[in-house]
Coordinates of C-alpha atoms and ligand atoms in Angstrom, one line a residue:
X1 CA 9.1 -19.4 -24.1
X2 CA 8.9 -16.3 -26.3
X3 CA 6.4 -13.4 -26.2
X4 CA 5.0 -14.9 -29.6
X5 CA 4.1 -17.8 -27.5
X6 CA 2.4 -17.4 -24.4
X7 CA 1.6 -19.8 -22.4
X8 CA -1.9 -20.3 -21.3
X9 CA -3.4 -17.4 -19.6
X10 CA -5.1 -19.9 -16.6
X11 CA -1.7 -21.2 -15.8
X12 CA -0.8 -20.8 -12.2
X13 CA 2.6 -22.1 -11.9
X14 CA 4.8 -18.6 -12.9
X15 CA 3.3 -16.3 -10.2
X16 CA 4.8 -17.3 -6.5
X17 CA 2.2 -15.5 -4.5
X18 CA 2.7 -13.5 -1.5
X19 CA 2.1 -15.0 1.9
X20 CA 0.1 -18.0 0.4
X21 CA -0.1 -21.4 0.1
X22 CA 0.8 -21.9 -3.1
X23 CA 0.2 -25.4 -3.8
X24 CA -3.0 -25.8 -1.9
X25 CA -4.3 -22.8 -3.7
X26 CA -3.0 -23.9 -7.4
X27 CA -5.1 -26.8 -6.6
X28 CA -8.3 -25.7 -5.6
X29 CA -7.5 -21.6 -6.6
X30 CA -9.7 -18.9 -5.7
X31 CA -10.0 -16.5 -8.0
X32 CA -12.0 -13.2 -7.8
X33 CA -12.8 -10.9 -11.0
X34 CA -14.7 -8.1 -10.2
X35 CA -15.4 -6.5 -7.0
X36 CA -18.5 -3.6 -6.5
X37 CA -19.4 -2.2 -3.0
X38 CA -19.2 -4.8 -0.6
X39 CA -19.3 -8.0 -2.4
X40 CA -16.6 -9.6 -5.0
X41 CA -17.5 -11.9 -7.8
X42 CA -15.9 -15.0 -7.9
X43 CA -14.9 -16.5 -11.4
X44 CA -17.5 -19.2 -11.1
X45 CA -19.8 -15.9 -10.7
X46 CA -20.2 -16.0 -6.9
X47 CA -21.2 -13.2 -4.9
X48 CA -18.8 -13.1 -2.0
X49 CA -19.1 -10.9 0.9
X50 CA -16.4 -8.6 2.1
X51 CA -15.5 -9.1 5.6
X52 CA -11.3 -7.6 5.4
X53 CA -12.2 -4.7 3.5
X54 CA -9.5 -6.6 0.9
X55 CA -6.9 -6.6 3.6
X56 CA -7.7 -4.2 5.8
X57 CA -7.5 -1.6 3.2
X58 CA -10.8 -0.9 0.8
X59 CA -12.1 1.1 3.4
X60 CA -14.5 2.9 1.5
X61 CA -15.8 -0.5 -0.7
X62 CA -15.3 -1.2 -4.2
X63 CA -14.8 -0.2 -7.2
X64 CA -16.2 3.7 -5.9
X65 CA -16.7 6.1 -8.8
X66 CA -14.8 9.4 -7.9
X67 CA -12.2 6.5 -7.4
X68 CA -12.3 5.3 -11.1
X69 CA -12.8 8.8 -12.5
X70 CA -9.7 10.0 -11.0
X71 CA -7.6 7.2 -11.8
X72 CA -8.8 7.2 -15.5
X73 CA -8.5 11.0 -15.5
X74 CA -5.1 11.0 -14.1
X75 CA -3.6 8.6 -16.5
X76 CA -5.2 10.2 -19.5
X77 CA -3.7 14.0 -18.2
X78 CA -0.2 12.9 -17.1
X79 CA 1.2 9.1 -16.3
X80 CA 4.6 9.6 -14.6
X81 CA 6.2 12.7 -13.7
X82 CA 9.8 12.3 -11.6
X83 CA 10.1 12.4 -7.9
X84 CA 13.4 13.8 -7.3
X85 CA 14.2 17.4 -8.0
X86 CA 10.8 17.8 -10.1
X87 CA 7.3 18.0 -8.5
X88 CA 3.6 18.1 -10.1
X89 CA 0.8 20.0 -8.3
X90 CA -1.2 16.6 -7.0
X91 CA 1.6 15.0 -4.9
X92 CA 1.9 19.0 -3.2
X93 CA -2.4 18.5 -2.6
X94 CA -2.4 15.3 -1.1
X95 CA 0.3 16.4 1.1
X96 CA -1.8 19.0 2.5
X97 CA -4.9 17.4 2.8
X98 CA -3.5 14.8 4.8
X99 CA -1.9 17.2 7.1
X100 CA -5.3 18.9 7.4
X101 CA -6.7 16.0 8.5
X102 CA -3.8 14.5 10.7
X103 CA -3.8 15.3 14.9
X104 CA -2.4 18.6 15.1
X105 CA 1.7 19.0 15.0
X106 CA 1.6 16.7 12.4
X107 CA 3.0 18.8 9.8
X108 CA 4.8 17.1 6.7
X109 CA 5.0 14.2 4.8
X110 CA 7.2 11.9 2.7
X111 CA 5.2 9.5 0.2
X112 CA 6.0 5.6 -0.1
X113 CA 4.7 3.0 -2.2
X114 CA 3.0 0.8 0.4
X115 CA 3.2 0.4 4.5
X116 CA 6.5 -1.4 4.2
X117 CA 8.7 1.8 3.0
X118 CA 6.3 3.5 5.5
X119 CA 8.0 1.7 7.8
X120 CA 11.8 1.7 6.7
X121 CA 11.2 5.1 5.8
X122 CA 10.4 6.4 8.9
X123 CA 12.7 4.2 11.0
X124 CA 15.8 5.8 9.0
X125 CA 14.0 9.1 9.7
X126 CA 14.3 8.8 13.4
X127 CA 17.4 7.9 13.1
X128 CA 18.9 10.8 11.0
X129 CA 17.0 13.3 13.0
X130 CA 18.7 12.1 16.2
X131 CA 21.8 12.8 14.0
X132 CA 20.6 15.6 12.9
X133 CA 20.3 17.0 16.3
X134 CA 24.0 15.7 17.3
X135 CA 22.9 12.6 18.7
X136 CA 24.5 10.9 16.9
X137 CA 24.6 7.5 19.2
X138 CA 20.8 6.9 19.4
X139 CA 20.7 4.8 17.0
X140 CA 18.6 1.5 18.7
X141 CA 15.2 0.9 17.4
X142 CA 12.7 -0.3 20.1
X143 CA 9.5 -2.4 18.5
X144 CA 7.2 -5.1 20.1
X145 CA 6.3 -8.6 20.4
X146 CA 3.7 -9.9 17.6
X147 CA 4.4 -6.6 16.4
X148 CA 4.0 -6.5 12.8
X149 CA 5.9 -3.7 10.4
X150 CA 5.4 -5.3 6.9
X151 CA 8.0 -7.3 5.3
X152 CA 11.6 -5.4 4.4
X153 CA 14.8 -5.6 6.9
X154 CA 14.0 -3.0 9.0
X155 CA 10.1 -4.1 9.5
X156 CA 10.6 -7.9 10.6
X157 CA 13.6 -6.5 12.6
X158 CA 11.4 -4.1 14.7
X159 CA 8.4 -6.6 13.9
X160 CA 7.8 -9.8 16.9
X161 CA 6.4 -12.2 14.8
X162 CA 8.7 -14.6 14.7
X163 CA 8.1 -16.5 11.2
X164 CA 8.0 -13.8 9.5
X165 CA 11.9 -13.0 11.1
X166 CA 13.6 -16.5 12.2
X167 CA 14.0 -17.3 7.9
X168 CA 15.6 -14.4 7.2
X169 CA 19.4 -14.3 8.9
X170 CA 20.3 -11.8 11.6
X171 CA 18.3 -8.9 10.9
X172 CA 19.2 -5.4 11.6
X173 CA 21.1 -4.7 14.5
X174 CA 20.8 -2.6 17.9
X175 CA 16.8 -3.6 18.3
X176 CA 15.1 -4.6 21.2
X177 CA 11.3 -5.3 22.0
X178 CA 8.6 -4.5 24.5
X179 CA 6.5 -7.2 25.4
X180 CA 3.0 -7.9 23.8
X181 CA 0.0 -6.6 25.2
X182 CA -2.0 -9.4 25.0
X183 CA -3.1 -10.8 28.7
X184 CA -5.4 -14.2 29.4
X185 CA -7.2 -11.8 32.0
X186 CA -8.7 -9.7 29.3
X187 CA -10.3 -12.6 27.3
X188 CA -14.1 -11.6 25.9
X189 CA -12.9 -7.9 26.8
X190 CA -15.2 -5.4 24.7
X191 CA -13.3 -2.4 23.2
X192 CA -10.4 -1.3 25.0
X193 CA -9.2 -3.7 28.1
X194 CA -8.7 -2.8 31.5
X195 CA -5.5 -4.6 32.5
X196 CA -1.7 -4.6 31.4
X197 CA -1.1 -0.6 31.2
X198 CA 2.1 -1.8 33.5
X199 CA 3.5 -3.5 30.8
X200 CA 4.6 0.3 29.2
X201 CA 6.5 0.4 32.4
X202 CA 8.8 -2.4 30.1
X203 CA 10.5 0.6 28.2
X204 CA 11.8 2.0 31.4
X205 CA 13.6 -1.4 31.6
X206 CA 14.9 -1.6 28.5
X207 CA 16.0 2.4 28.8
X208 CA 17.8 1.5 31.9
X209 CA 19.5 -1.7 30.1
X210 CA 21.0 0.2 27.3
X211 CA 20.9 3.7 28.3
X212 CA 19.0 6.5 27.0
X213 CA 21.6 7.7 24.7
X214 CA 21.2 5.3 22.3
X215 CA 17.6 4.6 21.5
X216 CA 16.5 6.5 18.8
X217 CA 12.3 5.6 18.7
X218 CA 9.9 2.8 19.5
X219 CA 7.6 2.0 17.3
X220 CA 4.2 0.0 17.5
X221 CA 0.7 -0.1 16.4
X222 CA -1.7 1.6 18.0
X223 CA -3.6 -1.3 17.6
X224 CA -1.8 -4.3 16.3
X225 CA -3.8 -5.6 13.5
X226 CA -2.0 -8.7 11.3
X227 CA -1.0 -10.5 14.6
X228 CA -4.1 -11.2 15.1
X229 CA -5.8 -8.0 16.9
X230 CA -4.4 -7.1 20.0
X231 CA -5.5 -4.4 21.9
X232 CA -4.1 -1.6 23.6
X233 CA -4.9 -2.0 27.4
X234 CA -6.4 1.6 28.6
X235 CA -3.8 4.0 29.5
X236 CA -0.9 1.9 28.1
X237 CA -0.3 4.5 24.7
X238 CA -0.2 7.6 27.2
X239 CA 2.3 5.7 29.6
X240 CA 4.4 5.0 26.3
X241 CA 4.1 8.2 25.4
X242 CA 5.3 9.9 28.9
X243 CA 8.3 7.5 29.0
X244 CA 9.7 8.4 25.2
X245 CA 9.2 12.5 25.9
X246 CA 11.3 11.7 29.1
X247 CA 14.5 10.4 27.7
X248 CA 14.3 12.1 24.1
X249 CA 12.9 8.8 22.1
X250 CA 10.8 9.1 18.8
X251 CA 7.3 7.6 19.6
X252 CA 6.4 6.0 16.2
X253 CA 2.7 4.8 15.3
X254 CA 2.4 2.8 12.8
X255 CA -1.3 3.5 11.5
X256 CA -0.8 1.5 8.4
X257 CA -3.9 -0.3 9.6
X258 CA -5.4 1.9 12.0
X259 CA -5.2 4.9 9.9
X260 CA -8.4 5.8 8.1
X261 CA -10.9 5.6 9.9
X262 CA -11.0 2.1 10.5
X263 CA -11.4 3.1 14.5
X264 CA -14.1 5.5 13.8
X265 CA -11.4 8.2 13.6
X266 CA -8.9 9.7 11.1
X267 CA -6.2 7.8 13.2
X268 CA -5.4 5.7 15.7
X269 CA -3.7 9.0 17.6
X270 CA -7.3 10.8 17.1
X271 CA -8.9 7.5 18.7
X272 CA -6.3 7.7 21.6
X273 CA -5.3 10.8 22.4
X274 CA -1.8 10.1 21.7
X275 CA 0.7 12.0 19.7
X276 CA 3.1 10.3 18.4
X277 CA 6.7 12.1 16.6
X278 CA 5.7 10.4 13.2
X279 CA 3.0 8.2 11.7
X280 CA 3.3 5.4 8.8
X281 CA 0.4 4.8 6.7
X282 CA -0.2 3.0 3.6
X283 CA -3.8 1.4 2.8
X284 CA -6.7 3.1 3.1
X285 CA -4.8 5.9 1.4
X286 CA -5.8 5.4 -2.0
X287 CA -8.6 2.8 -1.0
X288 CA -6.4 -0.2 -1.8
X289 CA -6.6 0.6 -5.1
X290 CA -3.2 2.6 -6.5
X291 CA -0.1 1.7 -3.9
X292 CA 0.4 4.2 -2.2
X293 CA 1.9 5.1 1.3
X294 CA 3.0 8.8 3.8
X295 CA 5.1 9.0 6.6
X296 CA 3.6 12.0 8.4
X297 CA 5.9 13.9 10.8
X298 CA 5.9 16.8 13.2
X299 CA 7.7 20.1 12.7
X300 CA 10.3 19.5 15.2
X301 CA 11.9 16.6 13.1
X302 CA 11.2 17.8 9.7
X303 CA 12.5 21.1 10.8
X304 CA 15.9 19.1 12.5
X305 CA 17.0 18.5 8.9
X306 CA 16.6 22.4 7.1
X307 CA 20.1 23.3 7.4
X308 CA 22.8 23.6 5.7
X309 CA 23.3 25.1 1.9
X310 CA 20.1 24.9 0.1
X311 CA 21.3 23.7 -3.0
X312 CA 21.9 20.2 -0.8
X313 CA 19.8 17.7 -0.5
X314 CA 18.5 17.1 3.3
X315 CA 17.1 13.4 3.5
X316 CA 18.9 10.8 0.9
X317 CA 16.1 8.9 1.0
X318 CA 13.2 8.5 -1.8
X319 CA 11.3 6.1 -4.2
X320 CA 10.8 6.2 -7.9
X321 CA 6.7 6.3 -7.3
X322 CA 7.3 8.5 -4.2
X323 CA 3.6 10.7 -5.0
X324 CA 3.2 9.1 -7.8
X325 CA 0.4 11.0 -10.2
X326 CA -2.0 8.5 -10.6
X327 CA -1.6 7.1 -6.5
X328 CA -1.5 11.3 -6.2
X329 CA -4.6 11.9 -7.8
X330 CA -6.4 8.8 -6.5
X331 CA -5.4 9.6 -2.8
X332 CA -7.1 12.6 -3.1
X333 CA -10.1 11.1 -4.8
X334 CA -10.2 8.6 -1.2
X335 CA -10.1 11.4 1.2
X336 CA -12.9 13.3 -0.5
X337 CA -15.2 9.8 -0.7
X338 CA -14.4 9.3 3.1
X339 CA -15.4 13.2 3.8
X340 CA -18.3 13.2 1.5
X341 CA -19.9 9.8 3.1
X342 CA -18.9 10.6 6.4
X343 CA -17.4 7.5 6.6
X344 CA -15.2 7.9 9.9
X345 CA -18.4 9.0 12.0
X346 CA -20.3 5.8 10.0
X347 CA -17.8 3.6 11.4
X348 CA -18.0 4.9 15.2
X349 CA -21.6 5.3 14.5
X350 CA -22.4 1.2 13.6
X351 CA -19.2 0.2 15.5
X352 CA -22.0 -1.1 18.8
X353 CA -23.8 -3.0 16.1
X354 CA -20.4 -4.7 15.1
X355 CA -19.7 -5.3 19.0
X356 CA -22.9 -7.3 19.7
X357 CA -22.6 -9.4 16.5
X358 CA -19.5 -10.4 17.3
X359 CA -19.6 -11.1 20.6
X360 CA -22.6 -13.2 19.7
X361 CA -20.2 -15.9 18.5
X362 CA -19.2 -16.4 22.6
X363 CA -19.8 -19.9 23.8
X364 CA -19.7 -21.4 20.2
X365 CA -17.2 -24.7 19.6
X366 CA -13.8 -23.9 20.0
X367 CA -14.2 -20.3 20.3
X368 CA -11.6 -18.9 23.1
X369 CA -11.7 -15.2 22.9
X370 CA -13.7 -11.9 21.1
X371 CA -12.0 -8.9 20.9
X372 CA -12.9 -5.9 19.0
X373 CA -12.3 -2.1 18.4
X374 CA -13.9 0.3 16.0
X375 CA -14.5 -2.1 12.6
X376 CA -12.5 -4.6 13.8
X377 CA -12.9 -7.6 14.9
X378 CA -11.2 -11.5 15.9
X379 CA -12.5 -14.6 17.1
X380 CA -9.6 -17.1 18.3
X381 CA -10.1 -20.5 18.4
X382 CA -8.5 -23.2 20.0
X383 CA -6.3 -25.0 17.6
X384 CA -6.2 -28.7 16.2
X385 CA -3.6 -30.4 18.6
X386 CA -0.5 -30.8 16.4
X387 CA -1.7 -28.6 13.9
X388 CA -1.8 -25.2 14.3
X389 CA -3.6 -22.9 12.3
X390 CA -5.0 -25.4 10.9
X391 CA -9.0 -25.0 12.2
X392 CA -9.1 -21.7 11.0
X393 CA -7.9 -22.1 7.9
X394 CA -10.8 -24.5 7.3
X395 CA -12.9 -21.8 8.9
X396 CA -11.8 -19.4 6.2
X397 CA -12.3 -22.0 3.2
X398 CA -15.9 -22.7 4.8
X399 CA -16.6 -19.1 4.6
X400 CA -15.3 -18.7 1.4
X401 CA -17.5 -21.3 0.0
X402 CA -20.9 -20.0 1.7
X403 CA -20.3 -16.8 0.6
X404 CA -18.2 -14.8 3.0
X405 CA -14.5 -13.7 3.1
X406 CA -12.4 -13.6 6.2
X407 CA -8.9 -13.6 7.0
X408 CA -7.1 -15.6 9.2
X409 CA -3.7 -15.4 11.5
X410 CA -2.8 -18.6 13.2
X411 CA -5.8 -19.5 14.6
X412 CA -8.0 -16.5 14.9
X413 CA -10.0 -15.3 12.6
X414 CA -9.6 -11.4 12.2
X415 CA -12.3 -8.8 10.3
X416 CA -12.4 -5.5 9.2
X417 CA -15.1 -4.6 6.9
X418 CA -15.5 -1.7 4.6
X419 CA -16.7 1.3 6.6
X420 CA -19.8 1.2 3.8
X421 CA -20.8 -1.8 5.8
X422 CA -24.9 -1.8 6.4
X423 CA -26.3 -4.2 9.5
X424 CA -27.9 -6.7 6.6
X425 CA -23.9 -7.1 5.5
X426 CA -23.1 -7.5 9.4
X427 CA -26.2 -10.1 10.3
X428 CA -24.9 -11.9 7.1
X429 CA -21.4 -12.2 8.0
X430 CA -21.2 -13.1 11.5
X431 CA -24.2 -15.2 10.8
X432 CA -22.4 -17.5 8.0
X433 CA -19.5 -17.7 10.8
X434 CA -22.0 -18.6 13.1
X435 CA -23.1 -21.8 10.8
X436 CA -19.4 -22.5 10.2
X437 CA -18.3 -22.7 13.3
X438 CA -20.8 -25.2 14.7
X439 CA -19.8 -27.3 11.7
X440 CA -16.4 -27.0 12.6
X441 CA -14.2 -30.2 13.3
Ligands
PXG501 N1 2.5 -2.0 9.1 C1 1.3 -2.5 9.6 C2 0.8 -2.1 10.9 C3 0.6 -3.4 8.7 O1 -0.5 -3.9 9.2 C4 2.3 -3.1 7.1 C5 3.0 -2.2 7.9 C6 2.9 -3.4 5.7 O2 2.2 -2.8 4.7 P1 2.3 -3.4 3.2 O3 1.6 -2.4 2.4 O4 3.8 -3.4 2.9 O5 1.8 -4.8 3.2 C7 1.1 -3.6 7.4 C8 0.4 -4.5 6.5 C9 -3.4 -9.3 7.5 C10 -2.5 -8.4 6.6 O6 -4.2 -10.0 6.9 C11 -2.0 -7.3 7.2 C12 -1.1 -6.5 6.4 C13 -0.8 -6.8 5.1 C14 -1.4 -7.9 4.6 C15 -2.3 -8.8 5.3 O7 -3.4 -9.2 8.7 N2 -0.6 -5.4 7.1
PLP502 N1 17.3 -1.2 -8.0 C1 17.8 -0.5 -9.1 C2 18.9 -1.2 -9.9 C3 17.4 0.8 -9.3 O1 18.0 1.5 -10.3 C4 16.4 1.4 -8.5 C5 15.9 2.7 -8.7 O2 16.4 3.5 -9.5 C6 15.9 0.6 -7.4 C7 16.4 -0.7 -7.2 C8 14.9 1.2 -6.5 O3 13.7 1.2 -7.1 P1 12.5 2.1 -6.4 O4 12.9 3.5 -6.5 O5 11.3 1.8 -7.3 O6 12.3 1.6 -5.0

């Protein structure tokens, strides 16, 4: 094959595609080509709705014009600029902004290219700062169970889902894992549940099992999200968050889900009242659009790592596209469309609406549990004997077809609209899965 030959355009076999699969969807593909608001149009020029908000990051809708402006602006001023030992003024904006609107003590920030390198990025971060401050032997990373940190080494090592970990060798070494939070006695819970703050008291366990000394951080999601929604039991983030500051552990949120506005906050920390050492964030950054991702930190372990000559460099440790002009310029274009709207306060303010559609779907065939936080969302059903996953993928494909996208983890089906969402979209949605559920095998 040579460039002066192409094969054909529609031809499906070159791409491997990301978490999909492939040879169902070569078979009966589903393509979209164009996307505006809340709805994207199919090829065959169907209107489908958007229930993921992409996945989980087109927070403010589609195709949004200060958006487009600044991403066609951008590229026509300046495409590329380099990210190491040279700077241009955007990158330095965004960087502000985003502290502005972070919890307070949240003071600096180190760009990434999506909420993977969030993640590696600030795992070896916590690590060098316990260095940094001659500690040389923390070096143990603490995650979770069904925890999910996107896809590199460091992220399925910290991560607890086990496919995406038991493929891929032995991982990175000196990890351990809380338990999950999820508990049968919280089932049809609305918003936060009320049991399983105990299982923080895990870390104290695993702190007494290895010793202090060496654990660097633990890191979770506020609320874990790609798992397949699992929420934090009340007062389980402040217990996590009294047992780090005791024995000198980085508390490490990763909000690459949580993280604008999705809980009807800036972050997950705003929503909580937890402050964590460092944040990861990717998504709703740049609107899903541009890739794009920040670490944000606090003072103390930025400032852990100004010493020295200052002709050296103090964190080896960078991307080609770290604040990338064009993701640079369109961050800052997101964060003004979510002020502007109002978005955050939208979301907290239709978030009830959400609740009672949702939990409208209770006592439907093979429904087992609603849960919900914010704009989000996840009914789980009971799966196919033998064949896991299985139901809800149909459920998905059923949706797709009437009209309405939703995304699904094992067996539960998990939403999380644009924040743009109107009650009409929400009747719509839940009502299609309504239909598609009592048709359900
Ligand atoms: N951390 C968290 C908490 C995430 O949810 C990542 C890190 C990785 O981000 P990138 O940009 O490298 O994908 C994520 C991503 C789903 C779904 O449907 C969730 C994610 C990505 C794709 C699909 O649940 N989360
Ligand atoms: N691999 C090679 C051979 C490279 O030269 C580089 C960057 O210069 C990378 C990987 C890392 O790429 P990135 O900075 O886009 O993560």
């Amino acid at each position: 094959m040579s460039l002066d030959h192409p094969s054909t355009p529609n031809d499906l076999s070159a791409f491997w595609m990301p978490f999909t699969a492939n040879r169902q969807f070569k078979d009966t593909p589903r393509m979209l080509v164009a996307a505006d608001g809340m709805y994207y149009t199919t090829a065959d020029g169907r209107q489908v709705l958007d229930g993921t908000a992409g996945l989980w990051c087109c927070n403010a809708g589609h195709k949004r014009p200060r958006i487009v402006e600044a991403i066609k602006a951008q590229a026509d001023e300046m495409d590329y600029a380099p990210a190491f030992q040279m700077g241009h003024p955007k990158a330095f904006e965004l960087a502000a902004r985003l502290r502005d609107m972070a919890p307070d003590g949240m003071e600096h920030v180190f760009f990434t290219n999506s909420g993977s390198e969030s993640v590696e990025t600030a795992l070896k971060i916590a690590i060098a700062y316990q260095r940094a401050k001659g500690q040389g032997t923390r070096t143990r990373l603490i995650g979770r169970e069904r925890g999910y940190h996107g896809v590199n080494f460091g992220g399925i090592s910290v991560g607890g889902i086990v496919n995406n970990r038991r493929h891929f060798g032995a991982l990175l070494a000196g990890v351990d894992h809380l338990p999950h939070t999820h508990l049968p006695e919280n089932a049809y819970t609305r918003g936060q549940p009320e049991h399983g703050a105990h299982l923080a008291d895990d870390l104290e366990r695993i702190v007494a099992l290895h010793g202090p000394e060496t654990i660097a951080a633990v890191i979770v999601e506020p609320v874990a999200g790609s798992t397949g929604v699992l929420l934090p039991p009340k007062g389980y983030l402040q217990k996590l968050r009294e047992i780090t500051r005791k024995h000198g552990i980085l508390l490490i949120f990763d909000e690459v889900i949580t993280g604008f506005g999705r809980l009807g906050a800036a972050f997950g920390a705003d929503f909580f009242g937890v402050q964590p050492d460092l944040m990861c964030t990717a998504k709703g950054l740049t609107n899903g659009t541009i890739p794009m991702g920040a670490v944000l930190t606090s003072s103390e372990v930025h400032d852990a790592f100004m010493h020295g000559p200052e002709h050296l460099i103090e964190l080896f440790h960078g991307y080609t596209y770290s604040g990338n002009p064009i993701a640079a310029a369109t961050g800052l274009a997101t964060l003004e469309t979510y002020r502007e709207e109002g978005l955050f306060e939208r979301a907290a303010e239709i978030a009830p609406y959400w609740e009672e559609g949702l939990h409208s779907l209770r006592g439907l065939p093979h429904v087992i549990d609603i849960r919900n936080l914010g704009l989000i969302g996840a009914v789980e059903l009971q799966p196919i004997e033998g064949q896991p996953t299985a139901r809800a993928f149909q459920a998905f494909l059923d949706c797709y077809e009437k009209g309405v996208m939703i995304r699904t983890t094992g067996d539960i089906i998990a939403m999380s609209p644009p924040l743009i969402i109107e009650r009409s979209h929400i009747d719509q949605l839940f009502g299609t899965l309504a239909d598609v559920l009592r048709k359900l095998a």
